[in-house]
mmCIF file of C-alpha atoms in Angstrom:
data_model
loop_
_atom_site.group_PDB
_atom_site.id
_atom_site.type_symbol
_atom_site.label_atom_id
_atom_site.label_comp_id
_atom_site.label_asym_id
_atom_site.label_seq_id
_atom_site.Cartn_x
_atom_site.Cartn_y
_atom_site.Cartn_z
ATOM 1 C CA MET A 1 29.154 -26.310 0.454
ATOM 2 C CA ASN A 2 26.027 -27.359 -1.499
ATOM 3 C CA ARG A 3 25.510 -24.882 -4.416
ATOM 4 C CA ILE A 4 22.127 -23.828 -5.218
ATOM 5 C CA THR A 5 21.085 -25.126 -8.802
ATOM 6 C CA VAL A 6 19.026 -23.341 -11.612
ATOM 7 C CA GLU A 7 16.167 -25.529 -10.655
ATOM 8 C CA GLN A 8 16.186 -24.755 -7.113
ATOM 9 C CA VAL A 9 16.015 -21.056 -7.896
ATOM 10 C CA GLN A 10 13.135 -21.541 -10.290
ATOM 11 C CA SER A 11 11.330 -23.656 -7.885
ATOM 12 C CA SER A 12 8.560 -22.760 -5.336
ATOM 13 C CA GLU A 13 11.179 -22.808 -2.154
ATOM 14 C CA ARG A 14 9.595 -19.884 0.076
ATOM 15 C CA PHE A 15 11.860 -16.845 0.552
ATOM 16 C CA TYR A 16 10.752 -13.375 2.454
ATOM 17 C CA ARG A 17 11.283 -10.834 -0.172
ATOM 18 C CA ILE A 18 12.669 -7.272 0.955
ATOM 19 C CA PRO A 19 11.708 -4.219 -1.553
ATOM 20 C CA LYS A 20 14.741 -3.011 -3.569
ATOM 21 C CA LEU A 21 13.774 0.222 -2.610
ATOM 22 C CA LEU A 22 14.350 -0.252 1.036
ATOM 23 C CA VAL A 23 18.058 -1.208 0.201
ATOM 24 C CA GLU A 24 18.808 1.216 -2.632
ATOM 25 C CA ALA A 25 17.208 4.205 -2.026
ATOM 26 C CA LYS A 26 18.927 6.796 0.173
ATOM 27 C CA TYR A 27 15.490 7.762 1.906
ATOM 28 C CA TYR A 28 15.806 4.506 3.597
ATOM 29 C CA ARG A 29 19.508 3.958 4.094
ATOM 30 C CA LYS A 30 19.427 4.758 7.675
ATOM 31 C CA LEU A 31 16.897 2.529 8.332
ATOM 32 C CA SER A 32 18.171 -0.727 10.142
ATOM 33 C CA ALA A 33 18.625 -3.805 8.452
ATOM 34 C CA GLU A 34 16.794 -5.677 11.086
ATOM 35 C CA ALA A 35 14.118 -3.322 10.432
ATOM 36 C CA LYS A 36 13.744 -3.927 6.822
ATOM 37 C CA PHE A 37 13.863 -7.605 7.387
ATOM 38 C CA CYS A 38 10.934 -7.179 9.696
ATOM 39 C CA TYR A 39 9.132 -5.499 7.138
ATOM 40 C CA ALA A 40 9.439 -8.500 4.817
ATOM 41 C CA ILE A 41 8.315 -10.835 7.545
ATOM 42 C CA LEU A 42 5.248 -8.908 8.184
ATOM 43 C CA LYS A 43 4.516 -8.394 4.499
ATOM 44 C CA ASP A 44 4.952 -12.082 4.214
ATOM 45 C CA ARG A 45 1.846 -12.536 6.428
ATOM 46 C CA PHE A 46 -0.619 -10.982 3.836
ATOM 47 C CA ASP A 47 -1.653 -14.251 2.203
ATOM 48 C CA LEU A 48 -2.629 -15.218 6.002
ATOM 49 C CA SER A 49 -4.588 -12.225 6.308
ATOM 50 C CA LEU A 50 -6.328 -12.639 2.664
ATOM 51 C CA LYS A 51 -7.280 -16.428 3.972
ATOM 52 C CA ASN A 52 -8.980 -15.130 7.100
ATOM 53 C CA ASP A 53 -10.489 -12.282 5.519
ATOM 54 C CA TRP A 54 -8.694 -9.567 7.631
ATOM 55 C CA VAL A 55 -9.677 -6.430 5.371
ATOM 56 C CA ASP A 56 -11.333 -3.863 6.957
ATOM 57 C CA GLU A 57 -14.180 -1.702 5.520
ATOM 58 C CA GLN A 58 -11.813 0.682 3.606
ATOM 59 C CA GLY A 59 -10.251 -2.491 2.010
ATOM 60 C CA CYS A 60 -6.929 -2.181 3.799
ATOM 61 C CA VAL A 61 -5.371 -5.388 4.782
ATOM 62 C CA TYR A 62 -4.394 -5.757 8.347
ATOM 63 C CA LEU A 63 -2.165 -8.267 10.441
ATOM 64 C CA ILE A 64 -2.309 -9.933 13.615
ATOM 65 C CA PHE A 65 0.775 -10.628 14.822
ATOM 66 C CA THR A 66 1.942 -10.200 18.330
ATOM 67 C CA VAL A 67 5.306 -9.354 19.615
ATOM 68 C CA GLU A 68 5.920 -12.980 20.990
ATOM 69 C CA GLU A 69 5.592 -14.307 17.443
ATOM 70 C CA LEU A 70 8.116 -11.788 15.975
ATOM 71 C CA GLN A 71 10.415 -12.584 19.120
ATOM 72 C CA GLU A 72 10.321 -15.974 18.134
ATOM 73 C CA LEU A 73 10.825 -15.461 14.329
ATOM 74 C CA LEU A 74 13.453 -12.849 14.617
ATOM 75 C CA GLY A 75 15.386 -14.216 17.568
ATOM 76 C CA TYR A 76 15.250 -10.749 19.556
ATOM 77 C CA GLY A 77 14.113 -9.895 22.765
ATOM 78 C CA ASN A 78 11.051 -7.864 23.768
ATOM 79 C CA LYS A 79 12.614 -4.305 23.790
ATOM 80 C CA LYS A 80 14.420 -5.191 20.615
ATOM 81 C CA VAL A 81 11.245 -5.937 18.547
ATOM 82 C CA ILE A 82 9.340 -2.930 20.086
ATOM 83 C CA LYS A 83 12.227 -0.772 19.092
ATOM 84 C CA LEU A 84 11.973 -2.400 15.501
ATOM 85 C CA LYS A 85 8.224 -1.657 15.060
ATOM 86 C CA LYS A 86 8.793 2.080 16.281
ATOM 87 C CA GLU A 87 11.531 2.491 13.833
ATOM 88 C CA LEU A 88 9.088 0.955 10.903
ATOM 89 C CA ALA A 89 6.515 3.193 12.323
ATOM 90 C CA LYS A 90 8.787 6.395 12.109
ATOM 91 C CA TYR A 91 9.310 5.762 8.387
ATOM 92 C CA GLY A 92 5.620 5.346 7.819
ATOM 93 C CA LEU A 93 5.835 1.563 7.120
ATOM 94 C CA LEU A 94 3.884 0.428 10.112
ATOM 95 C CA GLU A 95 0.622 1.441 11.990
ATOM 96 C CA GLU A 96 -0.960 -0.211 15.232
ATOM 97 C CA VAL A 97 -4.655 -0.084 16.174
ATOM 98 C CA ARG A 98 -5.515 -0.966 19.509
ATOM 99 C CA GLN A 99 -8.408 -3.218 19.801
ATOM 100 C CA GLY A 100 -8.970 -3.106 23.578
ATOM 101 C CA LEU A 101 -7.968 -4.978 26.700
ATOM 102 C CA ASN A 102 -6.365 -8.369 26.026
ATOM 103 C CA LYS A 103 -6.699 -8.295 22.321
ATOM 104 C CA PRO A 104 -3.857 -7.955 20.041
ATOM 105 C CA ASN A 105 -3.277 -4.814 18.030
ATOM 106 C CA LEU A 106 -4.327 -4.749 14.392
ATOM 107 C CA LEU A 107 -0.996 -4.036 12.215
ATOM 108 C CA TYR A 108 -1.190 -2.192 8.972
ATOM 109 C CA LEU A 109 1.682 -2.001 6.799
ATOM 110 C CA GLY A 110 2.729 1.355 4.873
ATOM 111 C CA ASN A 111 3.620 1.397 1.324
ATOM 112 C CA ILE A 112 7.077 2.289 0.185
ATOM 113 C CA ILE A 113 7.207 5.728 -1.329
ATOM 114 C CA THR A 114 8.420 6.133 -4.965
ATOM 115 C CA ASP A 115 8.682 9.706 -5.233
ATOM 116 C CA PRO A 116 12.022 10.164 -7.174
ATOM 117 C CA ARG A 117 12.865 13.426 -5.284
ATOM 118 C CA MET A 118 12.342 12.309 -1.867
ATOM 119 C CA LEU A 119 14.047 8.958 -2.435
ATOM 120 C CA ARG A 120 17.174 11.006 -3.550
ATOM 121 C CA GLN A 121 17.050 12.631 -0.174
ATOM 122 C CA ASP A 122 17.827 11.247 3.420
ATOM 123 C CA PHE A 123 14.670 10.852 5.637
ATOM 124 C CA ASN A 124 15.431 13.783 7.836
ATOM 125 C CA GLU A 125 15.972 16.019 4.558
ATOM 126 C CA ALA A 126 12.672 14.647 2.892
ATOM 127 C CA ASP A 127 11.051 15.460 6.288
ATOM 128 C CA GLU A 128 11.969 19.237 6.173
ATOM 129 C CA THR A 129 11.024 19.276 2.225
ATOM 130 C CA VAL A 130 7.560 18.151 3.421
ATOM 131 C CA THR A 131 7.273 20.668 6.182
ATOM 132 C CA GLU A 132 8.200 23.336 3.704
ATOM 133 C CA GLU A 133 5.522 22.453 1.392
ATOM 134 C CA ALA A 134 3.110 22.153 3.762
ATOM 135 C CA LYS A 135 2.651 25.728 4.077
ATOM 136 C CA PRO A 136 -0.719 27.268 3.109
ATOM 137 C CA LEU A 137 -1.635 27.668 -0.503
ATOM 138 C CA PRO A 138 -4.614 29.308 -2.145
ATOM 139 C CA GLU A 139 -7.548 26.654 -2.623
ATOM 140 C CA ALA A 140 -7.350 26.684 -6.403
ATOM 141 C CA GLU A 141 -3.377 25.888 -6.130
ATOM 142 C CA VAL A 142 -3.913 22.932 -3.693
ATOM 143 C CA SER A 143 -6.305 21.278 -5.888
ATOM 144 C CA LYS A 144 -4.394 21.597 -9.166
ATOM 145 C CA ARG A 145 -1.394 20.503 -7.302
ATOM 146 C CA HIS A 146 -3.118 17.661 -5.892
ATOM 147 C CA PHE A 147 -4.605 16.839 -9.128
ATOM 148 C CA GLN A 148 -1.386 16.800 -10.821
ATOM 149 C CA LYS A 149 0.227 14.643 -8.186
ATOM 150 C CA CYS A 150 -2.528 11.918 -8.877
ATOM 151 C CA GLN A 151 -1.857 11.929 -12.439
ATOM 152 C CA ASN A 152 2.168 11.694 -11.852
ATOM 153 C CA ASP A 153 2.629 9.386 -8.644
ATOM 154 C CA THR A 154 2.600 5.996 -9.883
ATOM 155 C CA SER A 155 5.224 6.073 -12.469
ATOM 156 C CA ARG A 156 8.135 8.284 -12.928
ATOM 157 C CA ASN A 157 7.195 8.930 -16.664
ATOM 158 C CA VAL A 158 3.267 8.379 -16.873
ATOM 159 C CA ASN A 159 1.703 11.094 -19.203
ATOM 160 C CA SER A 160 -2.097 12.072 -18.795
ATOM 161 C CA THR A 161 -3.072 10.403 -22.097
ATOM 162 C CA ARG A 162 -5.539 7.266 -22.246
ATOM 163 C CA GLN A 163 -3.372 5.723 -24.756
ATOM 164 C CA GLU A 164 -0.138 5.373 -22.303
ATOM 165 C CA VAL A 165 -2.188 4.355 -19.317
ATOM 166 C CA SER A 166 -3.472 1.427 -21.589
ATOM 167 C CA LYS A 167 -0.117 0.190 -21.998
ATOM 168 C CA ARG A 168 1.270 0.539 -18.385
ATOM 169 C CA HIS A 169 2.155 -2.487 -16.728
ATOM 170 C CA SER A 170 2.133 -2.879 -12.852
ATOM 171 C CA ASN A 171 5.635 -4.287 -12.632
ATOM 172 C CA ASP A 172 6.332 -2.416 -9.295
ATOM 173 C CA THR A 173 3.272 -3.213 -7.293
ATOM 174 C CA GLU A 174 5.589 -3.649 -4.473
ATOM 175 C CA TYR A 175 6.623 -0.012 -4.559
ATOM 176 C CA LYS A 176 3.495 1.989 -4.402
ATOM 177 C CA GLU A 177 3.722 5.522 -3.775
ATOM 178 C CA THR A 178 2.443 6.512 -0.334
ATOM 179 C CA ASP A 179 3.865 10.073 0.148
ATOM 180 C CA ASN A 180 1.143 11.552 2.265
ATOM 181 C CA SER A 181 2.246 15.127 2.496
ATOM 182 C CA GLU A 182 -0.629 16.688 0.580
ATOM 183 C CA THR A 183 -3.197 14.316 2.160
ATOM 184 C CA ASN A 184 -1.663 15.285 5.630
ATOM 185 C CA TYR A 185 -2.115 19.068 4.647
ATOM 186 C CA LEU A 186 -5.752 18.830 3.707
ATOM 187 C CA GLU A 187 -6.834 16.600 6.772
ATOM 188 C CA GLU A 188 -5.020 18.718 9.063
ATOM 189 C CA ASP A 189 -6.757 21.727 7.586
ATOM 190 C CA GLU A 190 -10.194 20.488 7.915
ATOM 191 C CA GLU A 191 -9.412 19.191 11.184
ATOM 192 C CA LYS A 192 -8.446 22.853 12.708
ATOM 193 C CA ALA A 193 -11.825 23.985 10.827
ATOM 194 C CA GLY A 194 -14.054 21.320 12.237
ATOM 195 C CA ARG A 195 -12.367 18.406 13.878
ATOM 196 C CA ASN A 196 -14.586 16.394 12.022
ATOM 197 C CA LEU A 197 -13.106 14.829 8.646
ATOM 198 C CA LYS A 198 -15.996 14.780 6.181
ATOM 199 C CA LYS A 199 -16.173 12.387 3.287
ATOM 200 C CA LYS A 200 -14.414 13.885 0.216
ATOM 201 C CA VAL A 201 -14.999 12.061 -2.798
ATOM 202 C CA GLN A 202 -14.773 13.937 -6.121
ATOM 203 C CA GLN A 203 -16.632 12.277 -9.255
ATOM 204 C CA PRO A 204 -13.923 10.423 -10.849
ATOM 205 C CA SER A 205 -13.791 11.070 -14.765
ATOM 206 C CA GLN A 206 -13.939 8.339 -17.044
ATOM 207 C CA PHE A 207 -9.904 8.486 -17.779
ATOM 208 C CA ASP A 208 -9.554 7.718 -13.936
ATOM 209 C CA LYS A 209 -11.707 4.760 -14.249
ATOM 210 C CA ASP A 210 -10.172 3.315 -17.093
ATOM 211 C CA TYR A 211 -6.734 3.996 -15.420
ATOM 212 C CA ILE A 212 -8.027 2.236 -12.177
ATOM 213 C CA TYR A 213 -9.362 -0.707 -14.216
ATOM 214 C CA VAL A 214 -5.649 -1.441 -15.922
ATOM 215 C CA LEU A 215 -4.182 -1.047 -12.243
ATOM 216 C CA VAL A 216 -6.565 -3.659 -10.935
ATOM 217 C CA GLU A 217 -6.079 -5.720 -13.900
ATOM 218 C CA SER A 218 -2.277 -5.799 -13.596
ATOM 219 C CA LYS A 219 -2.124 -6.582 -9.938
ATOM 220 C CA LEU A 220 -4.438 -9.252 -10.445
ATOM 221 C CA LYS A 221 -2.160 -10.847 -13.089
ATOM 222 C CA THR A 222 0.635 -10.882 -10.291
ATOM 223 C CA GLU A 223 -1.960 -13.040 -8.350
ATOM 224 C CA ILE A 224 -3.611 -15.247 -10.824
ATOM 225 C CA LYS A 225 -2.423 -16.998 -13.778
ATOM 226 C CA SER A 226 -5.379 -18.111 -15.634
ATOM 227 C CA GLN A 227 -6.585 -15.326 -17.698
ATOM 228 C CA ALA A 228 -10.395 -16.569 -17.409
ATOM 229 C CA THR A 229 -10.516 -16.293 -13.814
ATOM 230 C CA ILE A 230 -8.719 -12.894 -14.136
ATOM 231 C CA ASP A 231 -11.759 -11.989 -16.521
ATOM 232 C CA TYR A 232 -14.060 -13.676 -14.428
ATOM 233 C CA TYR A 233 -13.489 -11.528 -11.332
ATOM 234 C CA LEU A 234 -12.953 -8.068 -13.498
ATOM 235 C CA GLY A 235 -16.612 -8.463 -14.086
ATOM 236 C CA ARG A 236 -17.055 -7.371 -10.705
ATOM 237 C CA PHE A 237 -15.167 -4.354 -11.495
ATOM 238 C CA GLU A 238 -17.948 -2.130 -11.623
ATOM 239 C CA ASP A 239 -19.773 -3.114 -8.400
ATOM 240 C CA ARG A 240 -16.369 -3.115 -6.497
ATOM 241 C CA TYR A 241 -15.790 0.533 -8.127
ATOM 242 C CA GLN A 242 -19.133 1.860 -6.872
ATOM 243 C CA LEU A 243 -18.523 0.506 -3.417
ATOM 244 C CA ALA A 244 -14.995 2.060 -3.272
ATOM 245 C CA LEU A 245 -16.547 5.470 -3.946
ATOM 246 C CA ASN A 246 -19.513 5.092 -1.570
ATOM 247 C CA ASN A 247 -17.507 3.754 1.282
ATOM 248 C CA MET A 248 -13.983 5.382 1.034
ATOM 249 C CA VAL A 249 -13.816 8.342 3.751
ATOM 250 C CA TYR A 250 -11.216 9.823 1.954
ATOM 251 C CA ILE A 251 -9.688 9.451 -1.881
ATOM 252 C CA LYS A 252 -6.340 10.390 -2.407
ATOM 253 C CA ASP A 253 -5.884 9.321 -5.923
ATOM 254 C CA SER A 254 -6.948 6.622 -8.500
ATOM 255 C CA GLU A 255 -4.336 4.618 -6.886
ATOM 256 C CA SER A 256 -5.991 4.295 -3.512
ATOM 257 C CA VAL A 257 -9.330 3.510 -5.372
ATOM 258 C CA ALA A 258 -7.428 0.559 -7.100
ATOM 259 C CA GLU A 259 -6.135 -0.715 -4.031
ATOM 260 C CA TYR A 260 -9.317 -0.816 -2.194
ATOM 261 C CA VAL A 261 -11.209 -2.678 -5.340
ATOM 262 C CA PHE A 262 -8.147 -5.130 -5.753
ATOM 263 C CA ASN A 263 -8.255 -6.243 -2.196
ATOM 264 C CA GLY A 264 -11.870 -6.316 -2.038
ATOM 265 C CA LEU A 265 -11.679 -8.579 -5.156
ATOM 266 C CA LEU A 266 -8.863 -10.607 -3.367
ATOM 267 C CA SER A 267 -11.256 -11.052 -0.412
ATOM 268 C CA GLU A 268 -13.980 -12.410 -2.933
ATOM 269 C CA ILE A 269 -11.557 -15.030 -4.195
ATOM 270 C CA SER A 270 -10.407 -16.249 -0.900
ATOM 271 C CA LYS A 271 -13.903 -16.560 0.334
ATOM 272 C CA GLU A 272 -14.672 -18.764 -2.812
ATOM 273 C CA LEU A 273 -11.698 -20.796 -2.563
ATOM 274 C CA ARG A 274 -12.684 -21.597 1.042
ATOM 275 C CA ARG A 275 -16.292 -22.489 0.018
ATOM 276 C CA ASN A 276 -15.138 -24.765 -2.748
ATOM 277 C CA ALA A 277 -12.575 -26.627 -0.302
ATOM 278 C CA SER A 278 -15.187 -27.200 2.426
#
């Protein structure tokens, strides 16, 4: 056996990365190993999506990855690949959007949840918890509960002080919170009332804006080594921030705005790199 050396570990050898929570959390324990690997393969395609500017109007990155391509990479038949995609969709990790006849579906990957309470439950238990909590609440209580959730979701120990926000580093960008129980409750309520989801944007406070800036800066540091380049693109933060507020159909929390701004800046970076290369 030819053993792997330190130099090889530290080299640029390419790997598929499986988020640790998919392996360690009880919530994802019944998700098959094949489905977890499939998620890693799909997520690895984000670089190609950014190069091709496959970013929708809401700043969400999508993939174009046919069943045939997955069959070839995974070594499985058609039925097995479709089963894995359905399994990921069940856990909220994959969404397909049809484009029309003879066109490939657009694939959107879902974020991995980070709610400690849900992660300690298995999938079925957590689903029952969400259903129980989705019972109607007075409007004031819903607003208060949603606000508190926005303050606490990103980190287990984030406090609502600007000092702590400024110190926060985004080391777990792979595992952003995506528990949509609150959003689903509000959206379903609006659909029943009028079947027409209206733009629902609250004017963010300066605290939220500073927090979003820190999140975006931390995300950029995971993609770009040059601080000068990071500072250059952060100079466009204000424009991207306002664009997010004007164009996002539904703003769930500060993290979703940060994701929109970050994806928009990455799209700009990708375009400029292509122009410089040509």
